[in-house]
CSV table of N, CA and C in Angstrom, one decimal:
chain,number,residue,atom,x,y,z
A,222,ILE,N,114.3,95.2,60.5
A,222,ILE,CA,115.5,96.0,60.7
A,222,ILE,C,116.6,95.1,61.3
A,223,ASN,N,117.7,95.2,60.7
A,223,ASN,CA,118.9,94.5,61.2
A,223,ASN,C,119.7,95.4,62.1
A,224,TRP,N,119.7,95.1,63.4
A,224,TRP,CA,120.5,95.9,64.3
A,224,TRP,C,121.8,95.1,64.6
A,225,SER,N,122.8,95.7,64.2
A,225,SER,CA,124.2,95.1,64.4
A,225,SER,C,125.0,96.2,65.1
A,226,VAL,N,125.3,95.9,66.4
A,226,VAL,CA,126.0,96.8,67.2
A,226,VAL,C,127.2,96.1,67.8
A,227,ALA,N,128.4,96.6,67.7
A,227,ALA,CA,129.5,96.0,68.3
A,227,ALA,C,130.0,97.0,69.4
A,228,PHE,N,130.2,96.5,70.6
A,228,PHE,CA,130.7,97.3,71.7
A,228,PHE,C,132.1,97.0,72.0
A,229,THR,N,132.9,98.0,72.3
A,229,THR,CA,134.3,97.8,72.6
A,229,THR,C,134.5,98.3,74.1
A,230,ALA,N,135.0,97.4,74.9
A,230,ALA,CA,135.3,97.8,76.3
A,230,ALA,C,136.7,97.4,76.6
A,231,LEU,N,137.4,98.2,77.2
A,231,LEU,CA,138.8,97.9,77.6
A,231,LEU,C,138.9,97.7,79.1
A,232,ALA,N,139.6,96.6,79.5
A,232,ALA,CA,139.9,96.4,80.9
A,232,ALA,C,141.2,97.1,81.2
A,233,LEU,N,141.1,98.2,81.8
A,233,LEU,CA,142.3,99.0,82.1
A,233,LEU,C,142.3,99.5,83.6
A,234,PRO,N,143.5,99.7,84.1
A,234,PRO,CA,143.5,100.3,85.4
A,234,PRO,C,142.9,101.7,85.4
A,235,SER,N,142.3,102.1,86.5
A,235,SER,CA,141.6,103.4,86.6
A,235,SER,C,142.6,104.5,86.4
A,236,THR,N,143.9,104.3,86.5
A,236,THR,CA,144.9,105.4,86.3
A,236,THR,C,145.3,105.5,84.9
A,237,TYR,N,144.7,104.8,84.0
A,237,TYR,CA,145.1,104.9,82.5
A,237,TYR,C,145.0,106.3,82.0
A,238,LEU,N,144.0,107.0,82.3
A,238,LEU,CA,143.8,108.4,81.7
A,238,LEU,C,144.9,109.3,82.2
A,239,LEU,N,145.4,109.1,83.4
A,239,LEU,CA,146.4,110.0,83.9
A,239,LEU,C,147.8,109.6,83.3
A,240,GLN,N,148.0,108.4,82.9
A,240,GLN,CA,149.3,107.9,82.4
A,240,GLN,C,149.3,108.0,80.9
A,241,CYS,N,148.2,108.3,80.2
A,241,CYS,CA,148.2,108.3,78.8
A,241,CYS,C,149.0,109.4,78.2
A,242,SER,N,149.9,109.0,77.3
A,242,SER,CA,150.7,110.0,76.6
A,242,SER,C,150.5,109.8,75.1
A,243,THR,N,150.3,110.8,74.4
A,243,THR,CA,150.0,110.7,73.0
A,243,THR,C,150.8,111.7,72.1
A,244,THR,N,150.8,111.4,70.9
A,244,THR,CA,151.4,112.3,69.9
A,244,THR,C,150.4,112.6,68.8
A,245,GLN,N,150.4,113.9,68.4
A,245,GLN,CA,149.4,114.2,67.3
A,245,GLN,C,149.8,113.5,66.1
A,246,THR,N,151.1,113.3,65.8
A,246,THR,CA,151.6,112.7,64.6
A,246,THR,C,151.1,111.3,64.4
A,247,SER,N,151.1,110.5,65.4
A,247,SER,CA,150.7,109.1,65.3
A,247,SER,C,149.2,109.1,65.0
A,248,ALA,N,148.4,109.9,65.7
A,248,ALA,CA,147.0,109.9,65.4
A,248,ALA,C,146.7,110.4,64.0
A,249,LYS,N,147.4,111.4,63.6
A,249,LYS,CA,147.2,112.0,62.3
A,249,LYS,C,147.5,110.9,61.2
A,250,LEU,N,148.5,110.1,61.3
A,250,LEU,CA,148.9,109.2,60.3
A,250,LEU,C,147.8,108.0,60.2
A,251,GLU,N,147.3,107.6,61.4
A,251,GLU,CA,146.4,106.5,61.4
A,251,GLU,C,145.0,106.9,60.9
A,252,MET,N,144.6,108.2,61.0
A,252,MET,CA,143.3,108.6,60.7
A,252,MET,C,143.2,109.5,59.5
A,253,SER,N,144.1,109.4,58.6
A,253,SER,CA,144.2,110.4,57.5
A,253,SER,C,143.0,110.4,56.6
A,254,GLN,N,142.2,109.3,56.5
A,254,GLN,CA,141.0,109.3,55.6
A,254,GLN,C,139.7,109.1,56.4
A,255,MET,N,139.6,109.5,57.6
A,255,MET,CA,138.4,109.3,58.4
A,255,MET,C,137.4,110.4,58.1
A,256,THR,N,136.1,110.0,58.2
A,256,THR,CA,135.0,111.0,58.2
A,256,THR,C,134.5,111.3,59.6
A,257,VAL,N,134.5,112.5,60.0
A,257,VAL,CA,134.0,112.9,61.3
A,257,VAL,C,132.7,113.5,61.1
A,258,TYR,N,131.7,113.0,61.8
A,258,TYR,CA,130.3,113.5,61.7
A,258,TYR,C,130.0,114.6,62.7
A,259,ASN,N,130.2,114.3,64.0
A,259,ASN,CA,130.0,115.3,65.0
A,259,ASN,C,130.6,115.0,66.3
A,260,LEU,N,130.6,116.0,67.2
A,260,LEU,CA,131.3,115.9,68.5
A,260,LEU,C,130.3,116.4,69.6
A,261,TYR,N,130.2,115.7,70.7
A,261,TYR,CA,129.4,116.2,71.8
A,261,TYR,C,130.4,116.2,73.0
A,262,ILE,N,130.3,117.2,73.8
A,262,ILE,CA,131.0,117.3,75.1
A,262,ILE,C,130.0,117.5,76.2
A,263,PHE,N,130.0,116.5,77.1
A,263,PHE,CA,129.1,116.6,78.3
A,263,PHE,C,129.8,116.7,79.5
A,264,ASP,N,129.2,117.4,80.5
A,264,ASP,CA,129.8,117.4,81.9
A,264,ASP,C,129.3,116.3,82.7
A,265,ARG,N,129.7,116.1,83.9
A,265,ARG,CA,129.3,115.0,84.7
A,265,ARG,C,127.8,115.1,85.2
A,266,ASN,N,127.2,116.3,85.0
A,266,ASN,CA,125.8,116.5,85.4
A,266,ASN,C,124.8,116.4,84.3
A,267,CYS,N,125.2,115.7,83.2
A,267,CYS,CA,124.3,115.4,82.0
A,267,CYS,C,124.1,116.6,81.2
A,268,SER,N,124.8,117.7,81.3
A,268,SER,CA,124.6,118.9,80.5
A,268,SER,C,125.6,118.8,79.3
A,269,CYS,N,125.0,119.1,78.1
A,269,CYS,CA,125.9,119.2,76.9
A,269,CYS,C,126.5,120.6,76.9
A,270,LEU,N,127.8,120.6,77.0
A,270,LEU,CA,128.6,121.9,77.0
A,270,LEU,C,129.0,122.3,75.6
A,271,PHE,N,129.0,121.4,74.6
A,271,PHE,CA,129.5,121.8,73.3
A,271,PHE,C,128.9,120.7,72.3
A,272,TYR,N,128.6,121.2,71.1
A,272,TYR,CA,128.2,120.4,70.0
A,272,TYR,C,128.7,121.0,68.7
A,273,LYS,N,129.3,120.1,67.9
A,273,LYS,CA,129.7,120.6,66.6
A,273,LYS,C,129.5,119.5,65.6
A,274,GLN,N,129.0,119.8,64.4
A,274,GLN,CA,128.9,118.8,63.4
A,274,GLN,C,129.7,119.3,62.2
A,275,TRP,N,130.3,118.3,61.5
A,275,TRP,CA,131.1,118.5,60.3
A,275,TRP,C,130.4,117.9,59.1
A,276,CYS,N,130.1,116.7,59.1
A,276,CYS,CA,129.6,116.0,58.0
A,276,CYS,C,128.3,115.2,58.4
A,277,ARG,N,127.3,115.8,58.6
A,277,ARG,CA,126.0,115.1,59.0
A,277,ARG,C,125.0,115.3,57.9
A,278,ASN,N,124.6,114.2,57.3
A,278,ASN,CA,123.7,114.3,56.2
A,278,ASN,C,122.2,114.3,56.6
A,279,LYS,N,121.9,113.8,57.8
A,279,LYS,CA,120.5,113.7,58.2
A,279,LYS,C,120.4,114.2,59.6
A,280,GLU,N,119.3,115.1,59.8
A,280,GLU,CA,119.0,115.6,61.1
A,280,GLU,C,118.2,114.6,61.9
A,281,ALA,N,118.3,114.7,63.2
A,281,ALA,CA,117.6,113.7,64.0
A,281,ALA,C,116.1,113.9,64.0
A,282,GLY,N,115.5,115.0,63.6
A,282,GLY,CA,114.1,115.2,63.6
A,282,GLY,C,113.5,115.6,65.0
A,283,ILE,N,114.4,115.9,65.9
A,283,ILE,CA,114.0,116.3,67.3
A,283,ILE,C,114.9,117.6,67.6
A,284,SER,N,114.5,118.2,68.7
A,284,SER,CA,115.3,119.4,69.1
A,284,SER,C,116.7,119.0,69.5
A,285,LYS,N,117.6,119.9,69.5
A,285,LYS,CA,119.0,119.6,69.9
A,285,LYS,C,119.0,119.2,71.4
A,286,ASP,N,118.2,119.9,72.2
A,286,ASP,CA,118.2,119.5,73.6
A,286,ASP,C,117.8,118.1,73.8
A,287,GLU,N,116.7,117.7,73.1
A,287,GLU,CA,116.3,116.3,73.2
A,287,GLU,C,117.4,115.3,72.7
A,288,GLU,N,118.0,115.7,71.6
A,288,GLU,CA,119.1,114.9,71.1
A,288,GLU,C,120.2,114.7,72.1
A,289,PHE,N,120.6,115.8,72.8
A,289,PHE,CA,121.6,115.8,73.8
A,289,PHE,C,121.2,114.8,74.9
A,290,LYS,N,120.0,114.9,75.4
A,290,LYS,CA,119.5,114.0,76.4
A,290,LYS,C,119.5,112.6,76.0
A,291,LEU,N,119.1,112.3,74.8
A,291,LEU,CA,119.1,110.9,74.3
A,291,LEU,C,120.5,110.4,74.2
A,292,MET,N,121.5,111.2,73.7
A,292,MET,CA,122.9,110.8,73.6
A,292,MET,C,123.4,110.5,75.0
A,293,TYR,N,123.2,111.4,75.9
A,293,TYR,CA,123.8,111.2,77.3
A,293,TYR,C,123.2,109.9,77.9
A,294,GLY,N,121.9,109.8,77.7
A,294,GLY,CA,121.2,108.6,78.3
A,294,GLY,C,121.7,107.3,77.7
A,295,MET,N,122.0,107.3,76.4
A,295,MET,CA,122.5,106.1,75.8
A,295,MET,C,123.9,105.8,76.3
A,296,ILE,N,124.7,106.8,76.4
A,296,ILE,CA,126.1,106.6,77.0
A,296,ILE,C,126.0,106.0,78.4
A,297,PHE,N,125.2,106.7,79.2
A,297,PHE,CA,125.0,106.2,80.6
A,297,PHE,C,124.5,104.8,80.7
A,298,SER,N,123.6,104.4,79.8
A,298,SER,CA,123.1,103.0,79.8
A,298,SER,C,124.1,102.0,79.3
A,299,ILE,N,124.9,102.4,78.3
A,299,ILE,CA,125.9,101.5,77.8
A,299,ILE,C,127.0,101.3,78.9
A,300,LYS,N,127.4,102.3,79.6
A,300,LYS,CA,128.4,102.2,80.6
A,300,LYS,C,127.9,101.3,81.8
A,301,SER,N,126.6,101.5,82.1
A,301,SER,CA,126.0,100.7,83.2
A,301,SER,C,125.9,99.2,82.8
A,302,LEU,N,125.5,99.0,81.5
A,302,LEU,CA,125.5,97.6,81.0
A,302,LEU,C,126.9,96.9,81.1
A,303,ILE,N,127.9,97.6,80.6
A,303,ILE,CA,129.2,97.1,80.6
A,303,ILE,C,129.7,96.8,82.0
A,304,SER,N,129.4,97.7,82.9
A,304,SER,CA,129.9,97.4,84.3
A,304,SER,C,129.2,96.2,84.9
A,305,ARG,N,127.9,96.0,84.6
A,305,ARG,CA,127.2,94.9,85.2
A,305,ARG,C,127.5,93.6,84.5
A,306,LEU,N,127.9,93.6,83.2
A,306,LEU,CA,128.2,92.3,82.5
A,306,LEU,C,129.7,92.0,82.6
A,307,SER,N,130.5,92.8,83.2
A,307,SER,CA,131.9,92.6,83.3
A,307,SER,C,132.2,91.2,83.9
A,308,THR,N,133.1,90.5,83.2
A,308,THR,CA,133.5,89.2,83.7
A,308,THR,C,134.8,89.2,84.4
A,309,THR,N,135.4,90.3,84.5
A,309,THR,CA,136.7,90.4,85.2
A,309,THR,C,136.6,91.3,86.4
A,310,SER,N,137.6,91.2,87.2
A,310,SER,CA,137.6,92.1,88.4
A,310,SER,C,138.2,93.5,88.1
A,311,ALA,N,138.9,93.6,86.9
A,311,ALA,CA,139.4,94.8,86.5
A,311,ALA,C,138.3,95.8,86.1
A,312,LYS,N,138.5,97.0,86.2
A,312,LYS,CA,137.5,98.0,85.8
A,312,LYS,C,137.5,98.1,84.3
A,313,GLU,N,136.3,97.9,83.7
A,313,GLU,CA,136.2,97.9,82.3
A,313,GLU,C,135.7,99.3,81.9
A,314,ARG,N,136.1,99.7,80.7
A,314,ARG,CA,135.8,101.1,80.3
A,314,ARG,C,135.2,101.0,78.9
A,315,PHE,N,134.1,101.7,78.7
A,315,PHE,CA,133.5,101.8,77.3
A,315,PHE,C,134.3,102.8,76.5
A,316,VAL,N,134.6,102.3,75.3
A,316,VAL,CA,135.4,103.2,74.4
A,316,VAL,C,134.7,103.4,73.0
A,317,SER,N,133.9,102.5,72.5
A,317,SER,CA,133.2,102.7,71.3
A,317,SER,C,132.1,101.7,71.0
A,318,TYR,N,131.2,102.0,70.1
A,318,TYR,CA,130.3,101.0,69.6
A,318,TYR,C,130.1,101.3,68.1
A,319,THR,N,129.8,100.3,67.3
A,319,THR,CA,129.7,100.4,65.9
A,319,THR,C,128.3,100.0,65.4
A,320,THR,N,127.7,100.7,64.5
A,320,THR,CA,126.5,100.3,63.9
A,320,THR,C,126.8,100.1,62.4
A,321,SER,N,125.8,99.9,61.6
A,321,SER,CA,126.0,99.7,60.2
A,321,SER,C,126.3,101.0,59.5
A,322,LYS,N,126.0,102.2,60.1
A,322,LYS,CA,126.2,103.5,59.5
A,322,LYS,C,127.3,104.4,60.1
A,323,TYR,N,127.6,104.2,61.4
A,323,TYR,CA,128.6,105.0,62.0
A,323,TYR,C,129.2,104.3,63.2
A,324,LYS,N,130.3,104.9,63.7
A,324,LYS,CA,131.0,104.4,64.9
A,324,LYS,C,131.0,105.5,65.9
A,325,LEU,N,130.6,105.3,67.1
A,325,LEU,CA,130.6,106.2,68.2
A,325,LEU,C,131.8,105.9,69.1
A,326,HIS,N,132.7,107.0,69.3
A,326,HIS,CA,133.9,106.8,70.1
A,326,HIS,C,133.6,107.6,71.4
A,327,PHE,N,134.0,107.1,72.5
A,327,PHE,CA,133.8,107.7,73.8
A,327,PHE,C,135.0,107.8,74.6
A,328,PHE,N,135.2,109.0,75.3
A,328,PHE,CA,136.3,109.2,76.1
A,328,PHE,C,135.8,110.0,77.4
A,329,GLU,N,136.2,109.5,78.6
A,329,GLU,CA,135.8,110.2,79.8
A,329,GLU,C,137.0,110.6,80.6
A,330,THR,N,137.0,111.8,81.1
A,330,THR,CA,138.1,112.3,81.9
A,330,THR,C,137.9,111.9,83.3
A,331,PRO,N,139.0,112.0,84.1
A,331,PRO,CA,138.8,111.7,85.6
A,331,PRO,C,137.8,112.6,86.3
A,332,THR,N,137.5,113.8,85.7
A,332,THR,CA,136.6,114.7,86.3
A,332,THR,C,135.1,114.5,85.8
A,333,GLY,N,134.9,113.5,85.0
A,333,GLY,CA,133.6,113.2,84.5
A,333,GLY,C,133.2,113.9,83.2
A,334,LEU,N,134.1,114.6,82.6
A,334,LEU,CA,133.8,115.2,81.3
A,334,LEU,C,133.8,114.1,80.2
A,335,LYS,N,132.8,114.2,79.4
A,335,LYS,CA,132.6,113.1,78.4
A,335,LYS,C,132.7,113.6,77.0
A,336,PHE,N,133.6,113.1,76.1
A,336,PHE,CA,133.7,113.4,74.7
A,336,PHE,C,133.1,112.3,73.9
A,337,VAL,N,132.2,112.6,73.0
A,337,VAL,CA,131.5,111.6,72.2
A,337,VAL,C,131.7,112.1,70.7
A,338,LEU,N,132.5,111.3,70.0
A,338,LEU,CA,132.8,111.6,68.6
A,338,LEU,C,132.2,110.5,67.7
A,339,ASN,N,131.4,110.9,66.7
A,339,ASN,CA,130.9,110.0,65.7
A,339,ASN,C,131.6,110.1,64.4
A,340,THR,N,132.0,108.9,63.9
A,340,THR,CA,132.8,108.8,62.7
A,340,THR,C,132.3,107.8,61.8
A,341,ASP,N,132.9,107.6,60.6
A,341,ASP,CA,132.5,106.5,59.7
A,341,ASP,C,133.0,105.2,60.4
A,342,ILE,N,132.4,104.0,59.9
A,342,ILE,CA,132.6,102.8,60.6
A,342,ILE,C,134.0,102.2,60.4
A,343,ASP,N,134.8,102.7,59.5
A,343,ASP,CA,136.1,102.1,59.2
A,343,ASP,C,137.2,102.6,60.1
A,344,VAL,N,136.9,103.5,61.0
A,344,VAL,CA,137.9,104.1,61.9
A,344,VAL,C,138.2,103.2,63.0
A,345,GLY,N,139.5,103.0,63.3
A,345,GLY,CA,139.9,102.1,64.4
A,345,GLY,C,139.8,102.9,65.8
A,346,ASP,N,140.6,102.5,66.7
A,346,ASP,CA,140.7,103.1,68.0
A,346,ASP,C,141.2,104.5,67.9
A,347,ILE,N,140.5,105.5,68.4
A,347,ILE,CA,140.9,106.9,68.4
A,347,ILE,C,141.0,107.5,69.7
A,348,GLN,N,141.3,106.7,70.7
A,348,GLN,CA,141.4,107.3,72.1
A,348,GLN,C,142.5,108.4,72.1
A,349,GLU,N,143.6,108.2,71.3
A,349,GLU,CA,144.6,109.3,71.3
A,349,GLU,C,144.0,110.6,70.7
A,350,VAL,N,143.2,110.5,69.7
A,350,VAL,CA,142.6,111.7,69.1
A,350,VAL,C,141.7,112.4,70.2
A,351,LEU,N,140.9,111.6,70.9
A,351,LEU,CA,140.0,112.2,71.9
A,351,LEU,C,140.8,112.7,73.1
A,352,TRP,N,141.9,112.1,73.4
A,352,TRP,CA,142.8,112.6,74.5
A,352,TRP,C,143.4,113.9,74.0
A,353,HIS,N,143.8,114.0,72.8
A,353,HIS,CA,144.3,115.3,72.2
A,353,HIS,C,143.3,116.4,72.3
A,354,MET,N,142.0,116.1,71.9
A,354,MET,CA,141.0,117.1,71.9
A,354,MET,C,140.8,117.6,73.3
A,355,TYR,N,140.9,116.7,74.3
A,355,TYR,CA,140.7,117.1,75.7
A,355,TYR,C,141.9,117.9,76.2
A,356,SER,N,143.1,117.3,76.1
A,356,SER,CA,144.3,117.8,76.8
A,356,SER,C,144.9,119.0,76.0
A,357,LYS,N,144.9,119.0,74.7
A,357,LYS,CA,145.5,120.1,73.9
A,357,LYS,C,144.5,121.2,73.5
A,358,LEU,N,143.3,120.8,73.4
A,358,LEU,CA,142.3,121.8,72.9
A,358,LEU,C,141.4,122.3,74.0
A,359,TYR,N,140.7,121.4,74.6
A,359,TYR,CA,139.7,121.8,75.7
A,359,TYR,C,140.5,122.4,76.9
A,360,VAL,N,141.5,121.8,77.4
A,360,VAL,CA,142.2,122.4,78.5
A,360,VAL,C,142.8,123.7,78.1
A,361,GLU,N,143.5,123.8,77.0
A,361,GLU,CA,144.2,125.0,76.6
A,361,GLU,C,143.3,126.1,76.3
A,362,TYR,N,142.2,125.9,75.6
A,362,TYR,CA,141.3,127.0,75.1
A,362,TYR,C,140.0,127.2,75.8
A,363,VAL,N,139.7,126.3,76.7
A,363,VAL,CA,138.5,126.4,77.5
A,363,VAL,C,138.8,126.6,79.0
A,364,VAL,N,139.5,125.5,79.5
A,364,VAL,CA,139.8,125.6,81.0
A,364,VAL,C,140.7,126.8,81.3
A,365,LYS,N,141.7,127.1,80.5
A,365,LYS,CA,142.6,128.2,80.8
A,365,LYS,C,142.1,129.5,80.3
A,366,ASN,N,140.9,129.6,79.8
A,366,ASN,CA,140.3,130.8,79.3
A,366,ASN,C,139.4,131.4,80.4
A,367,PRO,N,139.8,132.6,80.9
A,367,PRO,CA,139.0,133.2,82.0
A,367,PRO,C,137.6,133.6,81.6
A,368,LEU,N,137.3,133.7,80.4
A,368,LEU,CA,136.0,134.0,79.9
A,368,LEU,C,135.0,132.9,79.8
A,369,CYS,N,135.6,131.6,79.9
A,369,CYS,CA,134.7,130.4,79.8
A,369,CYS,C,134.4,130.0,81.3
A,370,LYS,N,133.1,129.9,81.5
A,370,LYS,CA,132.7,129.6,82.9
A,370,LYS,C,132.5,128.1,83.0
A,371,PRO,N,133.0,127.4,84.0
A,371,PRO,CA,132.7,126.0,84.2
A,371,PRO,C,131.3,125.6,84.2
A,372,GLY,N,130.9,124.6,83.4
A,372,GLY,CA,129.5,124.1,83.4
A,372,GLY,C,128.6,124.9,82.5
A,373,ALA,N,129.1,125.9,81.8
A,373,ALA,CA,128.4,126.7,80.8
A,373,ALA,C,128.7,126.2,79.4
A,374,TRP,N,127.8,126.6,78.5
A,374,TRP,CA,128.0,126.3,77.1
A,374,TRP,C,129.3,126.9,76.6
A,375,ILE,N,130.1,126.1,75.9
A,375,ILE,CA,131.4,126.6,75.4
A,375,ILE,C,131.2,127.4,74.1
A,376,SER,N,131.4,128.7,74.2
A,376,SER,CA,131.2,129.6,73.1
A,376,SER,C,132.5,130.3,72.7
A,377,SER,N,133.6,129.7,73.0
A,377,SER,CA,135.0,130.2,72.7
A,377,SER,C,135.2,130.0,71.2
A,378,GLU,N,135.4,131.1,70.5
A,378,GLU,CA,135.7,131.0,69.0
A,378,GLU,C,137.0,130.4,68.8
A,379,LEU,N,138.0,130.7,69.7
A,379,LEU,CA,139.3,130.1,69.5
A,379,LEU,C,139.3,128.6,69.7
A,380,PHE,N,138.6,128.1,70.6
A,380,PHE,CA,138.4,126.6,70.8
A,380,PHE,C,137.8,126.0,69.5
A,381,ASP,N,136.7,126.7,69.1
A,381,ASP,CA,136.0,126.2,67.9
A,381,ASP,C,136.9,126.2,66.7
A,382,SER,N,137.7,127.2,66.5
A,382,SER,CA,138.6,127.2,65.3
A,382,SER,C,139.7,126.2,65.4
A,383,LYS,N,140.3,126.1,66.6
A,383,LYS,CA,141.4,125.1,66.8
A,383,LYS,C,140.8,123.7,66.6
A,384,LEU,N,139.6,123.4,67.1
A,384,LEU,CA,139.0,122.1,66.9
A,384,LEU,C,138.8,121.8,65.4
A,385,ASP,N,138.2,122.8,64.7
A,385,ASP,CA,138.0,122.7,63.3
A,385,ASP,C,139.4,122.3,62.6
A,386,SER,N,140.4,123.1,62.9
A,386,SER,CA,141.7,122.8,62.3
A,386,SER,C,142.2,121.4,62.6
A,387,TYR,N,142.0,121.0,63.8
A,387,TYR,CA,142.5,119.6,64.2
A,387,TYR,C,141.7,118.6,63.4
A,388,VAL,N,140.4,118.7,63.4
A,388,VAL,CA,139.5,117.8,62.6
A,388,VAL,C,139.9,117.7,61.2
A,389,GLN,N,140.2,118.8,60.6
A,389,GLN,CA,140.7,118.9,59.2
A,389,GLN,C,142.0,118.1,59.0
A,390,THR,N,142.9,118.1,60.0
A,390,THR,CA,144.1,117.3,59.8
A,390,THR,C,143.8,115.8,59.9
A,391,LEU,N,142.7,115.4,60.6
A,391,LEU,CA,142.3,114.0,60.7
A,391,LEU,C,141.6,113.5,59.4
A,392,THR,N,140.8,114.4,58.8
A,392,THR,CA,140.0,114.0,57.7
A,392,THR,C,140.7,114.2,56.3
A,393,GLY,N,141.8,114.9,56.4
A,393,GLY,CA,142.5,115.2,55.1
A,393,GLY,C,141.8,116.2,54.2
A,394,ARG,N,140.9,117.0,54.8
A,394,ARG,CA,140.2,118.0,54.0
A,394,ARG,C,140.7,119.4,54.3
């Protein structure tokens, strides 16, 4: 088996997430032909709060709960590896890794919420897309929704439909 994995880590000030400003238009133009496989949203306590798949051809062969634990554990391990191998004094941040079949994109909020988006391997940096999913979709339709309880599975149909619409703008479908 040929394992080819490329990790991307950015050395950024810890205030980057608070200063990040994005526009939906720029993200839409850059990502017009991307394939989105699935999205995981985890809280800081290792709980998967949301999972959605769009174009997944093969199932993992394990339960969703086991898949969520494996995904969270992998993210935790990669972040730990990057922090230990860092050669600079600046705080490095894990943003993606690429295999021969898919690219995993990672975005973490200051509160420890983790967005994990799997796409095809030709997709570039999509931190703006993940920021948009967090700030314009999650915050608007989950955090501000009095029916959504913090730390519970996200079952908001409005969030789900807005997320679907946004992903369709990215994929051109």
